[in-house]
C-alpha positions as a printed Julia matrix, in Angstrom:
228×3 Matrix{Float64}:
 240.54  159.32   27.03
 241.3   156.14   25.56
 243.59  153.73   27.52
 246.86  152.6    26.17
 246.79  148.82   26.05
 249.11  147.57   28.9
 249.25  150.76   30.77
 247.69  151.78   33.86
 244.97  154.13   33.78
 246.88  156.61   35.9
 249.75  156.88   33.43
 247.37  157.87   30.69
 246.38  160.71   32.61
 249.91  161.64   33.49
 250.59  161.96   29.47
 247.68  164.15   28.96
 248.52  166.74   31.66
 252.05  166.71   30.46
 251.0   167.43   27.04
 248.79  170.18   27.98
 251.58  171.95   30.16
 253.77  171.55   27.28
 251.18  173.36   24.64
 250.38  175.96   27.26
 254.31  176.98   27.54
 255.27  176.88   23.88
 257.03  180.27   22.6
 254.69  182.55   20.28
 254.85  181.14   16.93
 255.37  183.33   13.63
 252.67  183.65   11.53
 253.05  184.63    7.98
 250.21  186.49    6.42
 250.2   187.49    2.73
 248.94  190.86    1.92
 248.89  192.83   -1.36
 249.85  196.21   -1.43
 247.92  198.52   -3.51
 250.5   200.26   -5.44
 250.54  202.72   -8.25
 250.21  200.08  -11.07
 246.8   198.84   -9.97
 245.7   202.44   -9.21
 246.85  203.42  -13.13
 245.27  200.2   -14.4
 242.01  200.81  -12.82
 242.11  204.62  -14.48
 242.83  203.38  -17.8
 239.92  201.03  -17.39
 237.54  203.92  -16.28
 238.92  206.34  -19.27
 238.17  203.47  -21.68
 234.58  203.11  -20.24
 233.88  206.54  -20.32
 234.95  206.58  -23.87
 231.97  204.2   -24.41
 229.64  206.06  -22.55
 230.38  209.18  -24.67
 229.86  207.62  -27.8
 226.16  206.98  -26.72
 225.56  210.34  -25.05
 227.05  212.19  -27.56
 224.77  210.73  -30.3
 221.61  211.29  -28.01
 222.42  214.81  -27.37
 223.61  215.72  -31.01
 220.18  214.54  -31.78
 218.61  216.68  -28.97
 220.54  219.82  -30.67
 219.23  218.58  -33.9
 220.86  219.43  -37.69
 223.07  220.63  -38.71
 225.12  219.5   -35.09
 223.64  215.82  -35.49
 225.09  215.48  -39.2
 228.26  213.26  -39.38
 230.21  215.56  -41.75
 229.31  218.72  -39.5
 232.97  220.07  -38.59
 232.65  224.0   -37.71
 235.67  225.92  -36.77
 236.1   226.49  -33.14
 234.52  230.0   -31.95
 236.38  232.27  -29.54
 233.67  231.43  -26.99
 234.44  227.89  -26.99
 237.97  228.67  -25.86
 236.55  228.52  -21.92
 236.57  224.81  -22.57
 239.9   223.05  -22.2
 241.36  222.25  -25.28
 243.09  218.98  -26.09
 244.29  220.23  -29.28
 248.19  220.18  -28.45
 250.94  218.97  -30.34
 251.36  215.1   -29.7
 255.34  215.38  -29.44
 255.07  218.58  -27.33
 252.5   216.44  -25.08
 254.64  213.3   -24.82
 257.56  215.49  -24.3
 256.12  216.55  -21.04
 256.7   214.83  -17.78
 254.56  212.34  -16.23
 253.56  214.61  -13.62
 252.75  217.43  -15.93
 250.46  215.19  -18.13
 248.55  213.99  -14.97
 248.25  217.31  -13.44
 246.87  218.6   -17.05
 244.2   215.88  -17.32
 243.27  216.64  -13.6
 242.53  220.12  -14.25
 240.9   219.65  -17.62
 238.36  216.9   -16.15
 237.8   219.24  -13.34
 236.6   222.22  -15.94
 234.69  219.56  -18.14
 232.68  218.19  -15.06
 231.74  221.59  -14.14
 230.36  222.62  -17.77
 228.74  219.04  -17.96
 226.8   219.81  -14.64
 225.6   223.17  -16.17
 224.35  221.02  -19.1
 222.16  218.68  -16.77
 219.79  221.41  -15.71
 219.03  222.89  -19.33
 218.12  219.82  -21.51
 214.62  219.06  -21.74
 214.16  215.16  -21.84
 214.28  213.03  -18.65
 216.24  210.33  -20.66
 218.98  212.91  -21.68
 219.29  214.21  -18.0
 219.7   210.79  -17.0
 222.51  209.96  -19.17
 224.08  213.37  -18.33
 223.89  212.41  -14.82
 225.29  208.86  -14.9
 228.3   210.33  -17.27
 228.91  213.44  -14.66
 229.34  210.46  -11.94
 231.81  208.43  -14.03
 233.73  211.75  -14.81
 233.8   212.63  -10.95
 235.11  208.86  -10.5
 237.72  209.67  -13.22
 238.88  213.01  -11.5
 239.37  211.18   -8.16
 241.03  208.25   -9.82
 243.61  210.57  -11.37
 244.15  212.17   -8.06
 244.63  208.57   -6.69
 247.43  207.95   -9.3
 249.05  211.28   -8.68
 248.97  210.46   -4.88
 250.54  206.81   -5.23
 253.45  208.22   -7.64
 254.2   211.03   -4.94
 253.19  213.84   -6.89
 251.38  216.84   -5.58
 247.67  217.73   -6.62
 247.37  221.0    -8.82
 246.07  223.89   -6.48
 242.92  224.03   -8.31
 241.55  223.95  -12.01
 243.24  226.23  -14.32
 240.72  229.13  -15.42
 237.56  228.11  -13.72
 234.46  228.15  -15.58
 232.38  231.54  -15.74
 230.3   232.28  -12.66
 226.56  231.67  -12.92
 225.98  235.5   -13.3
 228.05  235.5   -16.67
 226.61  236.39  -19.89
 225.2   233.34  -21.84
 225.36  232.9   -25.52
 223.78  235.64  -27.59
 221.57  233.19  -29.49
 220.41  229.57  -29.32
 222.69  228.58  -32.2
 225.84  229.75  -30.44
 224.49  227.97  -27.23
 224.56  224.69  -29.44
 227.83  225.64  -30.66
 229.26  225.79  -27.23
 227.62  222.33  -26.27
 228.9   220.64  -29.62
 232.78  221.82  -28.84
 232.29  220.52  -25.1
 231.24  216.81  -26.34
 234.1   217.16  -28.94
 236.83  218.38  -26.59
 235.57  215.42  -24.04
 236.03  212.88  -27.08
 239.66  213.99  -27.7
 240.66  214.35  -23.88
 239.36  210.79  -23.12
 241.03  209.21  -26.58
 244.3   210.94  -25.35
 244.19  209.97  -21.9
 243.57  206.53  -22.63
 246.8   206.3   -24.62
 248.74  208.06  -21.67
 247.69  205.52  -18.88
 248.38  202.78  -21.02
 251.94  204.13  -21.56
 252.25  204.88  -18.02
 251.12  201.51  -16.79
 253.83  199.83  -18.79
 256.48  202.15  -16.9
 255.46  201.42  -13.55
 255.54  197.83  -12.0
 252.49  195.74  -10.91
 251.8   195.58   -7.16
 253.85  193.46   -5.26
 252.92  190.53   -2.63
 254.69  191.26    0.96
 254.64  188.76    3.76
 254.01  190.31    7.19
 255.0   188.25   10.17
 253.05  188.35   13.18
 253.64  186.74   16.59
 250.64  184.73   17.36
 250.78  182.61   20.58
 248.23  180.03   21.99
């Protein structure tokens, strides 16, 4: 402790002791902590971004898989009618005005059910393809799609909506009869990719509209009492 000019050393020690006592007896001082609540707006934005990423992934996966199926499935103008067998795959072919007329809860629930079922079918494809590269692409896409299912569940939870009880019309059990011939099996795979493409395109529009309706996350100040 440096001495103050003109003061005896004892007075300096007295001032120091007084300051220490005063600091020890100060009341608790409130501290302001800025914390960000992860609200519905941020959850919707992340889901939208994941949907657009899956659209990009699917373009690469579909090109590789259709080449694996061969002609006529990899031909640009190939547009066959949907067979009755393909009805097991959830269809996104719904009138847009009717779809937009649904509540947010109903659209989110339909997306959740559809992607849950589509994921089951995709995982079934993973064990059937013969190339390592295609299996790798399918596995990566399935992981991303699983993330989308969980992200949609997070959006529903943040908005206070209950999750659907389960996928509407689960896929057939392992013992169900397969396609009667290889061409019909390829047709099933073709329609699976086509429906995925339509679902992702429409979901991106859904989440883009939804994020404009929900305000962004707010920053709140939490007051905490801290003592010395």
